[in-house]
Amino acid sequence: MIDGAAGVSGRREADESLLDDPAALAEQDPGGMLRHTASAGAQVRETAALAAEANLQVLADEGRPRAVVIAGIGTAGRTGDVLATVAGPRCPVPVIPHRSAGVPGWVGAADVVIAVSASGRSPEALGAAEAAHRRGARLVAVGAPDSQLQSVAERARAPFIPVPRRAPARASLWALTVPVLLAARTLGLVKVNEADLAETAARLDADADRCRPTAESFVNPAKSLALGLAGSVPIVWGSSPLATVAARRFGDTLSANARYPVVSGALGEAGRGRVGLLDGVFGGLAEGERDIFADPGDEAPTGTRLRLVLLRDGGLNQEDDADEPLDVEERRADAVQTLAERRGVRCDVVTAEGGSALERLASLVAVPDFASIYLALAHGLDPMAVPAITEMKELANQ
């Protein structure tokens, strides 16, 4: 155990038994991150209703924009990646996530800026909203009600979608994403209908039930994934653009909740160099020292090793245009699984399910979200309280 002056506490070795003790899990999770994560389906339904009450039609009155910029950072910024992926290669205009203060220099009256902030006060979203107003760009703001961001939207006479802040931003992905998607739908950029939203919410509800604290590890996919990752250096790769968004999301939550260093990204990019990690000192070189005749369940690890998590899109919706053929994505995913197997690197696979792009994304995000929390709890970490974030803000504002 460590318990320093900075408020850091936890244990280096994961306590696997804790995950099958619901009372201990509740005690270790005083902020209720498991409960907040289980609300993802409810977030979809609530914010879809709130977006329907906003005057989004004014966005469409001036016709199709030249480009759409989604401004925000952290989880808010990830909503831009979701929109770009769901819109896909058929999208008639560029969709550009922007994670810095202000907006790109070319933004003007022909463009739309969607400013997103769970708190309604992030400098990136506020700066983008102010800049959009000054330049005459159409603006949509998404964030906490009665916030600074709402004030900017009101001054600009722009639509504001209030998202009640009931959870930390990283547990509010769906609450922030749905308004962004519905604003884009109003502009004619995505085809997301009510059935898609309902099926996505139902998928998130079902996965929350599968991953509930009272479900034992051998039937709980999130607990199983967390136990497999314990003590490893995770590599998370997505087989398609949609799966890559989920992979980067898992990298976010593993870092923030469980404090694990993660490599995450697109499997296609990995094939240009990062796949070499499987040969390295935490991959094949370490696994080569393992006794091939030993029972994997009985063999204690002698050092930190890689653990590969592969998120696969499942080869669904083959009629959709894609950046590359689905058979190429599938062959690449099969190849990396074979490479990992040959080097003795353990690999977990999560395959997308569902009919729409949004539901498939939800099926790739839900279990990993829970897994990141269970991994934190197994190490005695409070997934909600991250002392280093608080200290960084204090030091940066001195």
mmCIF file of C-alpha atoms in Angstrom, residues 141-345:
data_model
loop_
_atom_site.group_PDB
_atom_site.id
_atom_site.type_symbol
_atom_site.label_atom_id
_atom_site.label_comp_id
_atom_site.label_asym_id
_atom_site.label_seq_id
_atom_site.Cartn_x
_atom_site.Cartn_y
_atom_site.Cartn_z
ATOM 1 C CA ALA A 141 -23.453 24.604 -27.236
ATOM 2 C CA VAL A 142 -23.762 21.427 -25.160
ATOM 3 C CA GLY A 143 -23.067 21.418 -21.439
ATOM 4 C CA ALA A 144 -24.202 21.923 -17.878
ATOM 5 C CA PRO A 145 -27.247 24.157 -17.391
ATOM 6 C CA ASP A 146 -26.785 27.606 -15.828
ATOM 7 C CA SER A 147 -23.111 27.554 -16.813
ATOM 8 C CA GLN A 148 -20.749 29.992 -18.497
ATOM 9 C CA LEU A 149 -21.215 28.096 -21.745
ATOM 10 C CA GLN A 150 -24.962 28.641 -21.603
ATOM 11 C CA SER A 151 -24.367 32.353 -21.074
ATOM 12 C CA VAL A 152 -22.193 32.532 -24.179
ATOM 13 C CA ALA A 153 -24.827 30.674 -26.196
ATOM 14 C CA GLU A 154 -27.534 33.040 -25.004
ATOM 15 C CA ARG A 155 -25.465 36.084 -25.974
ATOM 16 C CA ALA A 156 -24.948 34.559 -29.404
ATOM 17 C CA ARG A 157 -28.653 33.605 -29.633
ATOM 18 C CA ALA A 158 -27.502 30.080 -30.359
ATOM 19 C CA PRO A 159 -29.134 26.748 -29.444
ATOM 20 C CA PHE A 160 -28.017 25.381 -26.077
ATOM 21 C CA ILE A 161 -28.644 21.778 -25.041
ATOM 22 C CA PRO A 162 -28.498 21.459 -21.234
ATOM 23 C CA VAL A 163 -26.897 18.238 -20.004
ATOM 24 C CA PRO A 164 -27.461 17.799 -16.248
ATOM 25 C CA ARG A 165 -24.153 17.006 -14.610
ATOM 26 C CA ARG A 166 -24.823 13.922 -12.546
ATOM 27 C CA ALA A 167 -21.463 12.211 -13.120
ATOM 28 C CA PRO A 168 -17.834 13.039 -13.909
ATOM 29 C CA ALA A 169 -17.227 13.927 -17.550
ATOM 30 C CA ARG A 170 -15.557 10.613 -18.345
ATOM 31 C CA ALA A 171 -18.719 8.785 -17.212
ATOM 32 C CA SER A 172 -20.896 11.090 -19.331
ATOM 33 C CA LEU A 173 -19.804 10.140 -22.851
ATOM 34 C CA TRP A 174 -23.314 9.286 -24.013
ATOM 35 C CA ALA A 175 -24.927 12.316 -22.388
ATOM 36 C CA LEU A 176 -22.561 14.553 -24.359
ATOM 37 C CA THR A 177 -22.514 12.549 -27.587
ATOM 38 C CA VAL A 178 -26.234 12.283 -28.318
ATOM 39 C CA PRO A 179 -26.841 16.071 -28.540
ATOM 40 C CA VAL A 180 -23.854 16.393 -30.895
ATOM 41 C CA LEU A 181 -25.259 13.664 -33.136
ATOM 42 C CA LEU A 182 -28.728 15.193 -33.157
ATOM 43 C CA ALA A 183 -27.361 18.630 -34.018
ATOM 44 C CA ALA A 184 -25.494 17.023 -36.917
ATOM 45 C CA ARG A 185 -28.660 15.205 -37.963
ATOM 46 C CA THR A 186 -30.472 18.522 -38.179
ATOM 47 C CA LEU A 187 -27.753 19.666 -40.595
ATOM 48 C CA GLY A 188 -28.265 16.542 -42.707
ATOM 49 C CA LEU A 189 -24.850 15.071 -41.906
ATOM 50 C CA VAL A 190 -25.817 11.813 -40.166
ATOM 51 C CA LYS A 191 -28.675 9.355 -40.329
ATOM 52 C CA VAL A 192 -29.466 8.642 -36.697
ATOM 53 C CA ASN A 193 -33.126 7.909 -36.112
ATOM 54 C CA GLU A 194 -35.155 7.286 -32.983
ATOM 55 C CA ALA A 195 -34.923 3.525 -33.447
ATOM 56 C CA ASP A 196 -31.114 3.757 -33.514
ATOM 57 C CA LEU A 197 -31.146 5.707 -30.259
ATOM 58 C CA ALA A 198 -33.590 3.307 -28.614
ATOM 59 C CA GLU A 199 -31.569 0.253 -29.662
ATOM 60 C CA THR A 200 -28.333 1.882 -28.499
ATOM 61 C CA ALA A 201 -29.857 2.685 -25.111
ATOM 62 C CA ALA A 202 -31.163 -0.884 -24.818
ATOM 63 C CA ARG A 203 -27.730 -2.257 -25.698
ATOM 64 C CA LEU A 204 -26.095 -0.107 -23.012
ATOM 65 C CA ASP A 205 -28.711 -1.219 -20.474
ATOM 66 C CA ALA A 206 -28.121 -4.883 -21.305
ATOM 67 C CA ASP A 207 -24.338 -4.551 -21.022
ATOM 68 C CA ALA A 208 -24.692 -2.705 -17.720
ATOM 69 C CA ASP A 209 -26.711 -5.666 -16.425
ATOM 70 C CA ARG A 210 -24.081 -8.158 -17.639
ATOM 71 C CA CYS A 211 -21.354 -6.094 -15.947
ATOM 72 C CA ARG A 212 -23.182 -5.404 -12.668
ATOM 73 C CA PRO A 213 -21.177 -5.694 -9.423
ATOM 74 C CA THR A 214 -23.194 -8.694 -8.216
ATOM 75 C CA ALA A 215 -22.336 -10.758 -11.323
ATOM 76 C CA GLU A 216 -19.363 -13.000 -10.539
ATOM 77 C CA SER A 217 -16.146 -12.758 -12.513
ATOM 78 C CA PHE A 218 -16.665 -15.933 -14.529
ATOM 79 C CA VAL A 219 -19.908 -14.560 -16.046
ATOM 80 C CA ASN A 220 -19.086 -10.837 -15.928
ATOM 81 C CA PRO A 221 -17.176 -9.857 -19.100
ATOM 82 C CA ALA A 222 -15.896 -6.589 -17.592
ATOM 83 C CA LYS A 223 -14.483 -8.271 -14.489
ATOM 84 C CA SER A 224 -12.871 -10.966 -16.656
ATOM 85 C CA LEU A 225 -11.292 -8.323 -18.890
ATOM 86 C CA ALA A 226 -10.052 -6.369 -15.860
ATOM 87 C CA LEU A 227 -8.450 -9.453 -14.331
ATOM 88 C CA GLY A 228 -6.741 -10.272 -17.609
ATOM 89 C CA LEU A 229 -5.288 -6.767 -17.804
ATOM 90 C CA ALA A 230 -4.100 -6.653 -14.184
ATOM 91 C CA GLY A 231 -0.370 -6.035 -13.966
ATOM 92 C CA SER A 232 0.076 -5.703 -17.728
ATOM 93 C CA VAL A 233 0.858 -2.958 -20.202
ATOM 94 C CA PRO A 234 -2.346 -2.867 -22.285
ATOM 95 C CA ILE A 235 -2.333 -2.378 -26.045
ATOM 96 C CA VAL A 236 -5.794 -1.589 -27.397
ATOM 97 C CA TRP A 237 -6.295 -1.599 -31.162
ATOM 98 C CA GLY A 238 -9.458 -1.099 -33.198
ATOM 99 C CA SER A 239 -9.924 -2.956 -36.469
ATOM 100 C CA SER A 240 -12.005 -0.210 -38.155
ATOM 101 C CA PRO A 241 -12.485 3.554 -37.772
ATOM 102 C CA LEU A 242 -15.476 2.914 -35.509
ATOM 103 C CA ALA A 243 -13.606 0.348 -33.420
ATOM 104 C CA THR A 244 -10.647 2.738 -33.212
ATOM 105 C CA VAL A 245 -12.844 5.348 -31.523
ATOM 106 C CA ALA A 246 -13.768 2.697 -28.963
ATOM 107 C CA ALA A 247 -10.104 1.718 -28.577
ATOM 108 C CA ARG A 248 -9.068 5.289 -27.847
ATOM 109 C CA ARG A 249 -11.976 5.613 -25.433
ATOM 110 C CA PHE A 250 -10.721 2.509 -23.589
ATOM 111 C CA GLY A 251 -7.269 4.081 -23.470
ATOM 112 C CA ASP A 252 -8.829 7.176 -21.901
ATOM 113 C CA THR A 253 -10.673 5.255 -19.197
ATOM 114 C CA LEU A 254 -7.808 2.877 -18.392
ATOM 115 C CA SER A 255 -5.542 5.881 -17.866
ATOM 116 C CA ALA A 256 -8.008 8.003 -15.880
ATOM 117 C CA ASN A 257 -9.782 5.330 -13.834
ATOM 118 C CA ALA A 258 -7.153 2.603 -13.363
ATOM 119 C CA ARG A 259 -4.012 4.764 -13.885
ATOM 120 C CA TYR A 260 -2.568 2.266 -16.367
ATOM 121 C CA PRO A 261 -0.239 3.329 -19.186
ATOM 122 C CA VAL A 262 -1.882 2.362 -22.473
ATOM 123 C CA VAL A 263 -1.074 2.204 -26.164
ATOM 124 C CA SER A 264 -4.277 2.653 -28.163
ATOM 125 C CA GLY A 265 -5.196 3.409 -31.745
ATOM 126 C CA ALA A 266 -5.990 1.997 -35.164
ATOM 127 C CA LEU A 267 -4.858 -1.458 -36.155
ATOM 128 C CA GLY A 268 -3.969 -0.138 -39.607
ATOM 129 C CA GLU A 269 -1.558 2.372 -38.093
ATOM 130 C CA ALA A 270 -0.151 -0.330 -35.806
ATOM 131 C CA GLY A 271 0.873 -2.305 -38.861
ATOM 132 C CA ARG A 272 3.207 0.545 -39.821
ATOM 133 C CA GLY A 273 5.368 0.131 -36.737
ATOM 134 C CA ARG A 274 3.652 -0.341 -33.407
ATOM 135 C CA VAL A 275 2.921 -3.989 -34.046
ATOM 136 C CA GLY A 276 6.632 -4.383 -33.342
ATOM 137 C CA LEU A 277 5.760 -4.009 -29.658
ATOM 138 C CA LEU A 278 4.747 -7.668 -29.776
ATOM 139 C CA ASP A 279 8.422 -8.521 -30.361
ATOM 140 C CA GLY A 280 9.765 -6.272 -27.610
ATOM 141 C CA VAL A 281 10.921 -6.558 -24.026
ATOM 142 C CA PHE A 282 7.354 -6.625 -22.688
ATOM 143 C CA GLY A 283 6.130 -8.885 -25.510
ATOM 144 C CA GLY A 284 7.810 -11.784 -27.236
ATOM 145 C CA LEU A 285 11.107 -11.382 -25.374
ATOM 146 C CA ALA A 286 9.349 -11.649 -22.012
ATOM 147 C CA GLU A 287 6.963 -14.369 -23.091
ATOM 148 C CA GLY A 288 9.850 -16.422 -24.481
ATOM 149 C CA GLU A 289 10.963 -17.012 -20.903
ATOM 150 C CA ARG A 290 7.633 -18.598 -19.974
ATOM 151 C CA ASP A 291 7.564 -22.362 -19.381
ATOM 152 C CA ILE A 292 5.490 -23.655 -22.282
ATOM 153 C CA PHE A 293 4.671 -26.826 -20.316
ATOM 154 C CA ALA A 294 3.368 -24.962 -17.257
ATOM 155 C CA ASP A 295 -0.318 -24.552 -16.533
ATOM 156 C CA PRO A 296 -1.099 -20.910 -17.499
ATOM 157 C CA GLY A 297 -3.369 -20.610 -14.478
ATOM 158 C CA ASP A 298 -0.635 -21.690 -12.060
ATOM 159 C CA GLU A 299 2.278 -19.771 -13.511
ATOM 160 C CA ALA A 300 3.063 -16.559 -11.636
ATOM 161 C CA PRO A 301 4.276 -13.733 -13.904
ATOM 162 C CA THR A 302 7.890 -12.752 -13.413
ATOM 163 C CA GLY A 303 7.614 -9.286 -14.892
ATOM 164 C CA THR A 304 5.326 -6.819 -16.616
ATOM 165 C CA ARG A 305 3.990 -8.104 -19.918
ATOM 166 C CA LEU A 306 1.890 -6.791 -22.750
ATOM 167 C CA ARG A 307 -1.790 -7.637 -22.939
ATOM 168 C CA LEU A 308 -3.468 -7.077 -26.285
ATOM 169 C CA VAL A 309 -7.102 -6.009 -26.481
ATOM 170 C CA LEU A 310 -8.484 -6.149 -29.994
ATOM 171 C CA LEU A 311 -11.784 -4.409 -30.724
ATOM 172 C CA ARG A 312 -13.310 -5.809 -33.900
ATOM 173 C CA ASP A 313 -16.133 -4.253 -35.875
ATOM 174 C CA GLY A 314 -17.550 -7.645 -36.757
ATOM 175 C CA GLY A 315 -17.823 -7.196 -40.520
ATOM 176 C CA LEU A 316 -21.351 -5.807 -40.269
ATOM 177 C CA ASN A 317 -23.068 -3.371 -42.621
ATOM 178 C CA GLN A 318 -21.060 -4.455 -45.628
ATOM 179 C CA GLU A 319 -23.124 -2.220 -47.883
ATOM 180 C CA ASP A 320 -21.681 0.882 -46.209
ATOM 181 C CA ASP A 321 -18.904 2.791 -47.896
ATOM 182 C CA ALA A 322 -15.713 2.477 -45.901
ATOM 183 C CA ASP A 323 -12.202 3.820 -46.038
ATOM 184 C CA GLU A 324 -11.076 0.313 -46.955
ATOM 185 C CA PRO A 325 -12.867 -2.989 -47.665
ATOM 186 C CA LEU A 326 -14.116 -4.882 -44.645
ATOM 187 C CA ASP A 327 -12.320 -8.028 -45.735
ATOM 188 C CA VAL A 328 -9.035 -6.102 -45.439
ATOM 189 C CA GLU A 329 -9.925 -5.063 -41.883
ATOM 190 C CA GLU A 330 -10.877 -8.627 -40.989
ATOM 191 C CA ARG A 331 -7.705 -10.136 -42.434
ATOM 192 C CA ARG A 332 -5.591 -7.588 -40.595
ATOM 193 C CA ALA A 333 -7.340 -8.386 -37.303
ATOM 194 C CA ASP A 334 -6.863 -12.120 -37.879
ATOM 195 C CA ALA A 335 -3.194 -11.502 -38.640
ATOM 196 C CA VAL A 336 -2.486 -9.576 -35.443
ATOM 197 C CA GLN A 337 -4.209 -12.257 -33.367
ATOM 198 C CA THR A 338 -1.973 -14.850 -35.003
ATOM 199 C CA LEU A 339 1.122 -12.716 -34.356
ATOM 200 C CA ALA A 340 0.197 -12.356 -30.687
ATOM 201 C CA GLU A 341 -0.439 -16.091 -30.362
ATOM 202 C CA ARG A 342 2.917 -16.957 -31.922
ATOM 203 C CA ARG A 343 4.700 -14.697 -29.429
ATOM 204 C CA GLY A 344 2.751 -15.890 -26.418
ATOM 205 C CA VAL A 345 1.114 -12.479 -25.886
#
